CSV table of C-alpha atoms and ligand atoms in Angstrom, one decimal:
chain,number,residue,atom,x,y,z
I,167,UNK,CA,100.3,124.8,-184.4
I,168,UNK,CA,103.3,125.3,-186.5
I,169,UNK,CA,106.0,126.9,-183.9
I,170,UNK,CA,108.2,124.9,-181.5
I,171,UNK,CA,107.0,124.3,-177.9
I,172,UNK,CA,110.4,124.5,-176.5
I,173,UNK,CA,112.8,127.3,-176.4
I,174,UNK,CA,116.6,127.0,-177.2
I,175,UNK,CA,117.6,128.9,-174.1
I,176,UNK,CA,115.2,127.1,-171.9
I,177,UNK,CA,114.8,123.6,-172.8
I,178,UNK,CA,118.0,122.9,-175.0
I,179,UNK,CA,117.5,119.0,-174.8
I,180,UNK,CA,113.7,119.1,-176.0
I,181,UNK,CA,114.3,121.9,-178.3
I,182,UNK,CA,116.8,120.0,-180.4
I,183,UNK,CA,114.7,116.8,-180.4
I,184,UNK,CA,111.6,118.9,-181.9
I,185,UNK,CA,113.5,121.0,-184.3
I,186,UNK,CA,115.3,118.0,-186.0
I,187,UNK,CA,111.7,116.5,-186.5
I,188,UNK,CA,109.8,119.8,-187.2
I,189,UNK,CA,112.5,120.5,-189.6
I,190,UNK,CA,112.0,117.3,-191.3
I,191,UNK,CA,115.5,116.1,-190.9
I,192,UNK,CA,114.9,113.3,-188.5
I,193,UNK,CA,111.9,110.7,-187.8
I,194,UNK,CA,112.2,108.9,-184.7
I,195,UNK,CA,112.4,105.0,-185.2
I,196,UNK,CA,110.9,102.3,-183.2
I,197,UNK,CA,114.4,100.9,-182.0
I,198,UNK,CA,116.1,103.2,-179.3
I,199,UNK,CA,119.1,105.0,-180.6
I,200,UNK,CA,118.4,104.5,-184.2
I,201,UNK,CA,117.0,107.5,-186.4
I,202,UNK,CA,115.4,107.9,-189.9
I,203,UNK,CA,117.5,110.5,-191.9
I,204,UNK,CA,114.9,112.2,-194.1
I,205,UNK,CA,116.0,113.8,-197.3
I,206,UNK,CA,116.3,117.2,-195.7
I,207,UNK,CA,119.4,115.8,-193.6
I,208,UNK,CA,120.5,113.3,-196.1
I,209,UNK,CA,121.2,116.1,-198.6
I,210,UNK,CA,123.5,117.9,-196.1
I,211,UNK,CA,125.4,114.8,-195.7
I,212,UNK,CA,125.7,114.3,-199.6
I,213,UNK,CA,126.9,117.8,-200.0
I,214,UNK,CA,129.8,117.4,-197.6
I,215,UNK,CA,130.6,113.9,-199.0
I,216,UNK,CA,130.8,115.4,-202.6
I,217,UNK,CA,133.4,117.9,-201.3
I,218,UNK,CA,135.3,115.4,-199.1
I,219,UNK,CA,135.2,112.7,-201.8
I,220,UNK,CA,136.8,115.1,-204.2
I,221,UNK,CA,139.4,116.3,-201.9
I,222,UNK,CA,140.8,112.5,-200.7
I,223,UNK,CA,140.9,111.5,-204.6
I,224,UNK,CA,143.3,114.6,-205.1
I,225,UNK,CA,145.7,112.9,-202.9
I,226,UNK,CA,145.3,109.5,-204.3
I,227,UNK,CA,143.0,107.9,-201.6
I,228,UNK,CA,140.8,105.2,-203.3
I,229,UNK,CA,137.2,104.2,-202.1
I,230,UNK,CA,136.3,100.7,-201.3
I,231,UNK,CA,134.0,98.7,-199.5
I,232,UNK,CA,134.7,95.9,-196.7
I,233,UNK,CA,132.0,93.7,-195.2
I,234,UNK,CA,129.7,94.7,-192.5
I,235,UNK,CA,130.6,91.8,-190.6
I,236,UNK,CA,133.7,91.0,-188.3
I,237,UNK,CA,134.8,87.6,-187.1
I,238,UNK,CA,135.2,87.6,-183.3
I,239,UNK,CA,138.9,86.1,-183.6
I,240,UNK,CA,140.0,89.0,-185.7
I,241,UNK,CA,137.8,91.7,-183.6
I,242,UNK,CA,139.6,90.7,-180.5
I,243,UNK,CA,143.1,90.7,-182.1
I,244,UNK,CA,144.3,94.2,-181.0
I,245,UNK,CA,143.9,93.7,-177.1
I,246,UNK,CA,144.2,97.5,-175.9
I,247,UNK,CA,142.2,98.6,-179.0
I,248,UNK,CA,139.2,96.5,-178.1
I,249,UNK,CA,138.9,96.2,-174.3
I,250,UNK,CA,137.5,99.5,-173.5
I,251,UNK,CA,134.9,99.2,-176.1
I,252,UNK,CA,133.6,95.5,-175.9
I,253,UNK,CA,130.3,96.4,-174.5
I,254,UNK,CA,129.3,98.5,-177.4
I,255,UNK,CA,130.0,95.7,-180.1
I,256,UNK,CA,126.7,94.3,-181.5
I,257,UNK,CA,126.7,90.6,-182.3
I,258,UNK,CA,124.7,88.3,-184.8
I,259,UNK,CA,124.0,85.1,-183.1
I,260,UNK,CA,121.3,83.6,-184.9
I,261,UNK,CA,120.0,83.2,-188.5
I,262,UNK,CA,116.4,82.3,-188.6
I,263,UNK,CA,115.6,79.8,-185.8
I,264,UNK,CA,119.1,78.3,-185.6
I,265,UNK,CA,122.1,79.8,-183.7
I,266,UNK,CA,125.2,80.5,-185.5
I,267,UNK,CA,128.2,78.2,-184.8
I,268,UNK,CA,130.4,81.3,-184.0
I,269,UNK,CA,128.9,84.8,-183.3
I,270,UNK,CA,129.8,87.4,-185.8
I,271,UNK,CA,130.3,91.0,-184.9
I,272,UNK,CA,128.7,94.2,-186.9
I,273,UNK,CA,131.6,96.7,-187.6
I,274,UNK,CA,132.0,99.3,-184.9
I,275,UNK,CA,134.8,100.6,-187.0
I,276,UNK,CA,136.8,98.5,-189.6
I,277,UNK,CA,140.5,98.5,-188.4
I,278,UNK,CA,140.3,94.8,-187.5
I,279,UNK,CA,138.2,94.2,-190.9
I,280,UNK,CA,140.6,95.7,-193.2
I,281,UNK,CA,143.9,95.0,-191.9
I,282,UNK,CA,144.3,91.3,-192.1
I,283,UNK,CA,143.9,92.3,-196.1
I,284,UNK,CA,146.5,95.0,-195.7
I,285,UNK,CA,148.8,92.4,-194.5
I,286,UNK,CA,148.1,90.2,-197.4
I,287,UNK,CA,148.3,93.0,-200.1
I,288,UNK,CA,151.4,94.6,-198.7
I,289,UNK,CA,154.6,92.8,-199.6
I,290,UNK,CA,157.2,95.1,-201.0
I,291,UNK,CA,157.7,98.9,-200.9
I,292,UNK,CA,156.0,99.2,-204.2
I,293,UNK,CA,152.6,98.2,-202.5
I,294,UNK,CA,153.1,101.4,-200.5
I,295,UNK,CA,151.4,103.8,-199.8
I,296,UNK,CA,148.2,102.0,-199.6
I,297,UNK,CA,145.5,104.5,-199.2
I,298,UNK,CA,141.7,103.3,-198.7
I,299,UNK,CA,138.4,105.1,-197.8
I,300,UNK,CA,135.1,103.7,-197.2
I,301,UNK,CA,131.6,105.5,-197.0
I,302,UNK,CA,129.6,103.3,-194.6
I,303,UNK,CA,127.5,102.9,-191.7
I,304,UNK,CA,128.8,101.4,-188.4
I,305,UNK,CA,127.2,100.3,-185.2
I,306,UNK,CA,127.9,101.0,-181.5
I,307,UNK,CA,125.5,99.8,-179.0
I,308,UNK,CA,125.8,103.1,-176.9
I,309,UNK,CA,123.9,103.1,-173.6
I,310,UNK,CA,124.2,106.7,-172.5
I,311,UNK,CA,121.6,109.0,-173.8
I,312,UNK,CA,121.0,108.6,-177.4
I,313,UNK,CA,120.8,111.9,-179.4
I,314,UNK,CA,120.0,112.4,-183.0
I,315,UNK,CA,123.1,112.7,-185.1
I,316,UNK,CA,125.1,113.2,-181.8
I,317,UNK,CA,125.0,109.7,-180.4
I,318,UNK,CA,123.3,106.9,-182.3
I,319,UNK,CA,123.3,103.3,-182.4
I,320,UNK,CA,124.2,103.3,-186.0
I,321,UNK,CA,125.8,106.3,-188.0
I,322,UNK,CA,127.2,107.2,-191.3
I,323,UNK,CA,130.7,108.1,-191.5
I,324,UNK,CA,133.7,107.8,-194.0
I,325,UNK,CA,136.6,105.9,-192.4
I,326,UNK,CA,140.0,106.3,-194.0
I,327,UNK,CA,142.8,103.8,-193.6
I,328,UNK,CA,146.2,104.4,-195.0
I,329,UNK,CA,149.5,102.6,-194.8
I,330,UNK,CA,153.2,104.1,-195.6
I,331,UNK,CA,156.6,103.2,-195.7
I,332,UNK,CA,157.7,106.1,-193.3
I,333,UNK,CA,156.4,107.9,-190.4
I,334,UNK,CA,157.1,111.0,-191.9
I,335,UNK,CA,154.4,110.5,-194.8
I,336,UNK,CA,152.0,109.3,-192.1
I,337,UNK,CA,152.6,112.3,-190.1
I,338,UNK,CA,152.0,114.6,-193.1
I,339,UNK,CA,148.7,113.1,-194.0
I,340,UNK,CA,147.4,113.1,-190.7
I,341,UNK,CA,147.4,116.8,-190.7
I,342,UNK,CA,146.4,116.9,-194.5
I,343,UNK,CA,143.2,115.1,-193.5
I,344,UNK,CA,142.8,117.4,-190.4
I,345,UNK,CA,142.7,120.4,-192.5
I,346,UNK,CA,139.7,119.0,-194.7
I,347,UNK,CA,137.9,118.5,-191.5
I,348,UNK,CA,138.4,122.1,-190.5
I,349,UNK,CA,136.9,122.9,-193.9
I,350,UNK,CA,134.0,121.0,-193.5
I,351,UNK,CA,133.4,122.5,-190.3
I,352,UNK,CA,134.2,126.4,-191.1
I,353,UNK,CA,133.8,126.5,-194.8
I,354,UNK,CA,130.4,124.4,-195.3
I,355,UNK,CA,128.7,124.2,-191.7
I,356,UNK,CA,129.9,127.7,-190.8
I,357,UNK,CA,131.2,126.4,-187.4
I,358,UNK,CA,134.6,127.4,-185.8
I,359,UNK,CA,136.8,124.5,-184.6
I,360,UNK,CA,140.1,124.3,-182.8
I,361,UNK,CA,142.9,121.8,-184.3
I,362,UNK,CA,145.0,120.1,-181.6
I,363,UNK,CA,146.3,117.0,-180.1
I,364,UNK,CA,144.5,114.7,-177.8
I,365,UNK,CA,146.0,113.6,-174.6
I,366,UNK,CA,147.5,110.2,-173.9
I,367,UNK,CA,144.4,109.4,-172.0
I,368,UNK,CA,141.7,110.7,-174.6
I,369,UNK,CA,143.5,109.6,-177.8
I,370,UNK,CA,142.5,106.4,-179.7
I,371,UNK,CA,144.0,103.5,-177.4
I,372,UNK,CA,145.4,101.4,-180.4
I,373,UNK,CA,147.2,104.5,-181.8
I,374,UNK,CA,150.2,106.5,-181.6
I,375,UNK,CA,148.7,110.0,-181.5
I,376,UNK,CA,145.2,111.4,-182.1
I,377,UNK,CA,144.6,114.8,-183.7
I,378,UNK,CA,141.1,116.3,-183.8
I,379,UNK,CA,138.8,119.3,-184.7
I,380,UNK,CA,137.1,120.3,-181.5
I,381,UNK,CA,133.8,122.5,-181.7
I,382,UNK,CA,131.9,123.7,-178.5
I,383,UNK,CA,127.9,123.9,-178.0
I,384,UNK,CA,127.6,127.3,-176.1
I,385,UNK,CA,124.1,126.3,-174.8
I,386,UNK,CA,125.3,123.5,-173.0
I,387,UNK,CA,128.8,124.6,-172.4
I,388,UNK,CA,129.9,121.3,-173.7
I,389,UNK,CA,132.9,120.7,-176.0
I,390,UNK,CA,132.2,118.1,-178.8
I,391,UNK,CA,134.7,116.2,-181.0
I,392,UNK,CA,134.0,117.1,-184.4
I,393,UNK,CA,136.3,114.6,-186.2
I,394,UNK,CA,139.4,112.7,-185.6
I,395,UNK,CA,142.7,111.7,-187.6
I,396,UNK,CA,145.0,109.3,-185.9
I,397,UNK,CA,148.6,108.1,-186.6
I,398,UNK,CA,148.4,104.6,-185.5
I,399,UNK,CA,152.1,104.3,-185.5
I,400,UNK,CA,153.3,100.7,-186.2
I,401,UNK,CA,150.9,99.2,-183.7
I,402,UNK,CA,148.5,97.7,-185.8
I,403,UNK,CA,151.0,96.7,-188.4
I,404,UNK,CA,152.8,94.6,-185.5
I,405,UNK,CA,149.6,92.8,-184.6
I,406,UNK,CA,148.4,92.2,-188.1
I,407,UNK,CA,151.9,91.7,-189.5
I,408,UNK,CA,151.7,94.4,-192.3
I,409,UNK,CA,155.4,94.4,-193.2
I,410,UNK,CA,157.2,95.0,-196.4
I,411,UNK,CA,160.7,94.6,-197.9
I,412,UNK,CA,162.2,98.1,-198.5
I,413,UNK,CA,164.7,99.1,-201.3
I,414,UNK,CA,167.5,97.6,-199.6
I,415,UNK,CA,165.6,94.4,-199.0
I,416,UNK,CA,165.2,94.9,-195.3
I,417,UNK,CA,162.0,94.0,-193.5
I,418,UNK,CA,160.1,97.1,-192.4
I,419,UNK,CA,156.8,97.5,-190.7
I,420,UNK,CA,154.2,99.9,-192.1
I,421,UNK,CA,153.3,103.0,-190.6
I,422,UNK,CA,149.4,103.9,-190.6
I,423,UNK,CA,146.8,106.2,-190.2
I,424,UNK,CA,143.0,106.1,-189.7
I,425,UNK,CA,140.5,109.2,-189.9
I,426,UNK,CA,136.9,109.6,-189.7
I,427,UNK,CA,134.0,112.3,-189.4
I,428,UNK,CA,130.4,111.2,-189.3
I,429,UNK,CA,126.7,112.3,-189.3
I,430,UNK,CA,127.4,113.9,-186.3
I,431,UNK,CA,128.6,117.0,-188.0
I,432,UNK,CA,125.0,117.6,-188.7
I,433,UNK,CA,124.0,117.6,-185.2
I,434,UNK,CA,126.7,120.1,-184.4
I,435,UNK,CA,125.3,122.4,-187.1
I,436,UNK,CA,121.9,122.3,-185.8
I,437,UNK,CA,122.8,123.0,-182.1
I,438,UNK,CA,125.0,125.8,-183.2
I,439,UNK,CA,122.9,127.8,-185.5
I,440,UNK,CA,119.4,126.6,-184.9
I,441,UNK,CA,116.9,128.9,-183.1
I,442,UNK,CA,113.3,129.3,-181.6
I,443,UNK,CA,112.0,129.5,-185.2
I,444,UNK,CA,113.8,126.1,-186.2
I,445,UNK,CA,116.7,125.1,-188.1
I,446,UNK,CA,119.0,127.5,-189.7
I,447,UNK,CA,121.1,126.2,-192.5
I,448,UNK,CA,124.2,127.7,-194.1
I,449,UNK,CA,123.6,128.3,-197.6
I,450,UNK,CA,126.7,126.0,-198.6
I,451,UNK,CA,124.9,122.9,-197.4
I,452,UNK,CA,121.2,124.0,-197.8
I,453,UNK,CA,119.5,121.8,-200.4
I,454,UNK,CA,117.1,124.6,-200.8
I,455,UNK,CA,119.0,128.0,-200.5
I,456,UNK,CA,116.0,130.2,-201.9
I,457,UNK,CA,112.2,129.4,-201.4
I,458,UNK,CA,110.0,131.6,-203.6
I,459,UNK,CA,106.5,132.2,-202.1
I,460,UNK,CA,103.5,133.9,-204.3
I,461,UNK,CA,101.6,136.3,-202.1
I,462,UNK,CA,98.4,136.9,-204.3
I,463,UNK,CA,95.9,139.4,-203.1
I,464,UNK,CA,92.3,138.8,-203.7
I,465,UNK,CA,92.3,138.1,-207.4
I,466,UNK,CA,94.7,140.9,-208.3
I,467,UNK,CA,96.8,139.4,-211.3
I,468,UNK,CA,97.3,136.1,-209.6
I,469,UNK,CA,98.6,134.5,-212.7
I,470,UNK,CA,101.1,137.3,-213.1
I,471,UNK,CA,102.3,136.7,-209.8
I,472,UNK,CA,102.8,132.8,-210.2
I,473,UNK,CA,104.4,133.4,-213.6
I,474,UNK,CA,107.0,135.9,-211.8
I,475,UNK,CA,107.5,133.3,-209.1
I,476,UNK,CA,108.3,130.7,-211.8
I,477,UNK,CA,110.4,133.0,-213.6
I,478,UNK,CA,112.4,134.0,-210.5
I,479,UNK,CA,113.2,130.1,-209.7
I,480,UNK,CA,114.4,129.7,-213.3
I,481,UNK,CA,116.8,132.8,-213.3
I,482,UNK,CA,118.2,131.6,-209.8
I,483,UNK,CA,118.5,128.0,-210.8
I,484,UNK,CA,120.3,129.1,-214.2
I,485,UNK,CA,122.9,130.9,-211.9
I,486,UNK,CA,123.4,127.6,-210.0
I,487,UNK,CA,121.4,128.8,-206.9
I,488,UNK,CA,119.3,125.9,-205.4
I,489,UNK,CA,115.9,127.7,-205.7
I,490,UNK,CA,112.4,126.4,-205.3
I,491,UNK,CA,108.7,127.9,-205.2
I,492,UNK,CA,105.8,126.8,-203.0
I,493,UNK,CA,102.8,127.0,-205.2
I,494,UNK,CA,100.8,124.8,-202.9
I,495,UNK,CA,97.0,126.2,-203.1
I,496,UNK,CA,96.0,125.1,-199.7
I,497,UNK,CA,98.4,126.8,-197.6
I,498,UNK,CA,98.5,130.6,-196.8
I,499,UNK,CA,101.7,132.7,-197.3
I,500,UNK,CA,101.9,133.1,-193.7
I,501,UNK,CA,101.9,129.2,-193.1
I,502,UNK,CA,104.5,129.0,-195.8
I,503,UNK,CA,106.7,131.6,-194.1
I,504,UNK,CA,106.7,129.6,-190.8
I,505,UNK,CA,107.4,126.1,-192.7
I,506,UNK,CA,110.1,127.3,-194.6
I,507,UNK,CA,111.7,129.2,-191.4
I,508,UNK,CA,111.3,125.9,-189.4
I,509,UNK,CA,113.2,124.0,-192.2
I,510,UNK,CA,116.0,126.7,-192.0
I,511,UNK,CA,116.0,127.9,-195.7
I,512,UNK,CA,118.6,130.7,-195.7
I,513,UNK,CA,116.4,133.2,-198.0
I,514,UNK,CA,112.9,133.6,-198.8
I,515,UNK,CA,111.7,135.6,-201.7
I,516,UNK,CA,108.0,137.1,-201.6
I,517,UNK,CA,106.1,138.5,-204.6
I,518,UNK,CA,103.0,140.1,-204.4
I,519,UNK,CA,101.0,142.7,-206.5
I,520,UNK,CA,103.1,145.7,-205.5
I,521,UNK,CA,106.2,143.6,-206.1
I,522,UNK,CA,105.0,142.7,-209.4
I,523,UNK,CA,104.0,146.3,-210.4
I,524,UNK,CA,107.5,147.5,-209.4
I,525,UNK,CA,109.3,144.3,-211.1
I,526,UNK,CA,110.7,143.8,-207.9
I,527,UNK,CA,110.9,141.1,-205.2
I,528,UNK,CA,111.0,141.2,-201.5
I,529,UNK,CA,113.9,139.0,-200.0
I,530,UNK,CA,114.0,137.9,-196.3
I,531,UNK,CA,116.9,136.6,-194.7
I,532,UNK,CA,116.6,133.6,-192.3
I,533,UNK,CA,119.5,134.3,-190.1
I,534,UNK,CA,118.7,138.0,-189.2
I,535,UNK,CA,115.2,138.4,-190.5
I,536,UNK,CA,116.4,141.3,-192.7
I,537,UNK,CA,114.0,142.4,-195.7
I,538,UNK,CA,115.6,143.9,-198.8
I,539,UNK,CA,113.4,144.8,-202.0
I,540,UNK,CA,115.5,143.7,-204.8
I,541,UNK,CA,114.7,144.7,-208.6
I,542,UNK,CA,114.3,141.5,-210.6
I,543,UNK,CA,117.0,143.2,-213.3
I,544,UNK,CA,119.9,142.5,-210.4
I,545,UNK,CA,118.2,139.5,-208.8
I,546,UNK,CA,121.1,137.1,-209.5
I,547,UNK,CA,124.1,138.9,-208.1
I,548,UNK,CA,122.0,140.4,-205.3
I,549,UNK,CA,120.8,137.0,-204.1
I,550,UNK,CA,124.3,135.4,-204.6
I,551,UNK,CA,125.7,138.0,-202.6
I,552,UNK,CA,123.0,137.7,-199.8
I,553,UNK,CA,123.7,134.0,-199.6
I,554,UNK,CA,127.5,134.7,-199.4
I,555,UNK,CA,126.6,137.2,-196.7
I,556,UNK,CA,124.5,134.7,-194.8
I,557,UNK,CA,127.1,132.1,-194.9
I,558,UNK,CA,130.0,134.5,-193.4
I,559,UNK,CA,127.6,136.2,-191.0
I,560,UNK,CA,126.4,132.6,-189.5
I,561,UNK,CA,130.3,131.9,-189.3
I,562,UNK,CA,131.2,135.3,-187.5
I,563,UNK,CA,128.2,135.1,-185.1
I,564,UNK,CA,129.3,131.4,-184.3
I,565,UNK,CA,132.8,132.3,-183.5
I,566,UNK,CA,132.0,135.4,-181.6
I,567,UNK,CA,129.8,133.3,-179.5
I,568,UNK,CA,132.3,130.4,-179.0
I,569,UNK,CA,135.1,132.8,-178.2
I,570,UNK,CA,132.9,134.2,-175.6
I,571,UNK,CA,132.8,130.7,-173.9
I,572,UNK,CA,136.4,130.5,-173.6
I,573,UNK,CA,138.1,131.4,-170.5
I,574,UNK,CA,141.9,131.3,-169.9
I,575,UNK,CA,142.7,130.2,-166.3
I,576,UNK,CA,146.0,129.6,-164.4
I,577,UNK,CA,144.9,128.2,-161.1
I,578,UNK,CA,142.6,125.4,-160.0
I,579,UNK,CA,140.0,127.8,-158.4
I,580,UNK,CA,139.9,130.1,-161.8
I,581,UNK,CA,139.2,126.5,-163.5
I,582,UNK,CA,136.4,125.4,-160.8
I,583,UNK,CA,134.8,128.9,-161.5
I,584,UNK,CA,135.0,128.8,-165.1
I,585,UNK,CA,133.7,125.3,-165.2
I,586,UNK,CA,130.6,126.5,-163.2
I,587,UNK,CA,130.1,129.1,-165.8
I,588,UNK,CA,130.1,126.2,-168.5
I,589,UNK,CA,133.1,127.4,-170.2
I,590,UNK,CA,135.6,125.9,-172.4
I,591,UNK,CA,139.0,126.6,-170.4
I,592,UNK,CA,142.4,127.0,-171.6
I,593,UNK,CA,144.8,126.1,-169.1
I,594,UNK,CA,148.8,125.6,-168.8
I,595,UNK,CA,148.9,121.8,-168.1
I,596,UNK,CA,152.0,119.5,-167.0
I,597,UNK,CA,150.9,117.0,-169.5
I,598,UNK,CA,150.7,114.0,-166.9
I,599,UNK,CA,148.3,111.3,-167.1
I,600,UNK,CA,147.8,111.1,-163.4
I,601,UNK,CA,146.9,114.7,-163.2
I,602,UNK,CA,144.3,114.5,-165.9
I,603,UNK,CA,142.7,111.4,-164.1
I,604,UNK,CA,142.8,113.6,-160.7
I,605,UNK,CA,141.0,116.6,-162.9
I,606,UNK,CA,138.2,114.3,-163.9
I,607,UNK,CA,138.1,112.9,-160.3
I,608,UNK,CA,137.8,116.1,-158.7
I,609,UNK,CA,135.2,117.6,-161.4
I,610,UNK,CA,132.8,114.6,-161.2
I,611,UNK,CA,129.1,115.7,-160.7
I,612,UNK,CA,125.6,115.4,-162.1
I,613,UNK,CA,126.8,117.6,-164.9
I,614,UNK,CA,129.5,115.0,-166.0
I,615,UNK,CA,133.3,115.7,-165.2
I,616,UNK,CA,135.6,117.9,-167.0
I,617,UNK,CA,138.1,116.3,-169.6
I,618,UNK,CA,140.9,117.3,-171.8
I,619,UNK,CA,139.6,118.2,-175.1
I,620,UNK,CA,142.9,119.1,-177.1
I,621,UNK,CA,146.2,120.8,-176.8
I,622,UNK,CA,145.8,123.3,-179.7
I,623,UNK,CA,148.6,123.4,-182.3
I,624,UNK,CA,148.3,127.2,-182.0
I,625,UNK,CA,150.0,127.4,-178.6
I,626,UNK,CA,149.9,130.7,-176.9
I,627,UNK,CA,153.1,131.8,-175.2
I,628,UNK,CA,154.0,129.7,-172.1
I,629,UNK,CA,156.2,131.8,-169.8
I,630,UNK,CA,159.3,129.7,-168.3
I,631,UNK,CA,158.1,128.6,-164.7
I,632,UNK,CA,154.2,128.7,-165.5
I,633,UNK,CA,152.8,126.1,-163.1
I,634,UNK,CA,150.2,123.5,-164.1
I,635,UNK,CA,146.7,124.8,-163.1
I,636,UNK,CA,145.9,121.3,-161.4
I,637,UNK,CA,149.1,119.8,-160.0
I,638,UNK,CA,151.5,123.1,-159.6
I,639,UNK,CA,154.2,121.3,-161.5
I,640,UNK,CA,155.9,123.2,-164.3
I,641,UNK,CA,153.3,123.4,-167.2
I,642,UNK,CA,154.5,122.0,-170.6
I,643,UNK,CA,151.4,123.0,-172.8
I,644,UNK,CA,148.3,125.0,-172.9
I,645,UNK,CA,145.3,122.5,-173.1
I,646,UNK,CA,141.5,123.1,-173.7
I,647,UNK,CA,139.4,121.5,-170.9
I,648,UNK,CA,135.6,121.3,-170.6
I,649,UNK,CA,132.7,119.0,-170.2
I,650,UNK,CA,131.8,117.3,-173.3
I,651,UNK,CA,129.6,115.1,-175.4
T,269,LIG,O1,136.9,104.1,-184.4
T,269,LIG,C1,138.0,104.3,-183.6
T,269,LIG,C2,139.1,104.8,-184.2
T,269,LIG,C3,139.3,105.1,-185.7
T,269,LIG,N1,138.4,104.1,-186.4
T,269,LIG,C4,138.5,104.5,-188.0
T,269,LIG,C5,138.3,106.0,-188.2
T,269,LIG,C6,138.8,106.8,-187.2
T,269,LIG,C7,138.8,106.7,-185.9
T,269,LIG,O2,137.4,106.6,-185.5
T,269,LIG,C8,138.0,104.4,-182.1
T,269,LIG,N2,136.9,103.3,-181.7
T,269,LIG,C9,135.7,103.9,-181.0
T,269,LIG,N3,134.7,103.4,-180.9
T,269,LIG,C10,134.8,101.8,-180.9
T,269,LIG,C11,135.8,101.1,-181.2
T,269,LIG,C12,136.9,102.1,-181.9
T,269,LIG,O3,138.0,101.5,-182.1
T,269,LIG,C13,136.0,99.6,-181.4
T,269,LIG,C14,134.7,98.9,-180.9
T,269,LIG,C15,133.6,99.5,-180.3
T,269,LIG,C16,133.6,100.9,-180.4
T,270,LIG,MG1,132.4,105.9,-178.5
């Protein structure tokens, strides 16, 4: 039948796999960890891309494209960058029947692809700042449970790579980009995120510090890194000799950032907003915001109903609303209702003989199933208002649900209790890496260990003498902890 066989509250993993397929976002592919992005999800990626691309161009970042292939010598250049990740790197070793002289890696990220050329192009301070971005795919041969959008062996992302003469410029840009990532989640995907700094253990090993926007999946009680913006310091500049002569003719090393968000964003949106009828798309990213369904009754003025549907689509499209009608003859209205609910279209408009007679339409919201009769005279503004209302309500509902999953703790026992309740935990921490390692060790189990998610920029009051929840040492900062993806 049309409905889902798994329930979100009962079999989350199976529900998720089914809903991304039945919603026509994904088709499973015959290579494990690889998925087909169908138009229904590709259009969401394109909508976010359109926003982000315009915004980065406002701050003078230029798009480029570097090769997919990385030579092994260059990939292994930044030692502590690569050591932890080596197993994930995919290699080309043959062409046709013959082996390649030297294996060639497929980019898992492009620092080592780009930075030899940054070194070549950056000579004097006038060559700075150099600010590049590329929209591309990357390959990471992950082994842990592959999940569409969330963890796949190939994914789409943007990766920004910038170089500055001063640390201050780099620091400023890290936060500018992080704010764009917050807007992607909160303004487009209607998902609340927390901005913060990663711990020394969780940061990007090759960098100086990592900032991130952290989301949370209430159904699994796991945090998920939504996007990252790193300051690389001068580590890569030292390794790749990215030097420049400043105004006084002195030699300086560039300060660099790198930042990314990926198609993982779409998976988070499905997990947060989806329900047992299928996908629920925030209007801002829905490729079809309104679906108009004719509801003919026997032979009562069927042509009039069809004409009214077509006219309704025209009126809404003229107002910039992404509206379509489903005129397929071989499906019943009821079948169409379920179909478009499964695909998560935010608003359905039904037009039957009664609606026609009263010069009105029946609007049905996907998020809360509310039904409203709208006069065709005020159709445009009423539909606009409803779509804005749906966007806002999805965010508010997700924020309320996420906030209910946050627990503030001060002691180890409270921490363990909150973890068993699948919470996202805010605790005072001494900021010592050994203690973080200890927390991971002490919370290992079949559900996975707890790790630090981020230290929020928005720090609550930390009274003098507050003890670290895990070590009892003087706490230095409030930090979010939890199981994560
Ligand atoms: O990719 C990054 C850092 C950085 N890369 C560019 C965009 C921003 C940010 O993601 C971290 N990272 C993650 N995963 C891997 C690597 C890696 O460097 C290198 C090799 C294999 C897997
Ligand atoms: Mg990884």
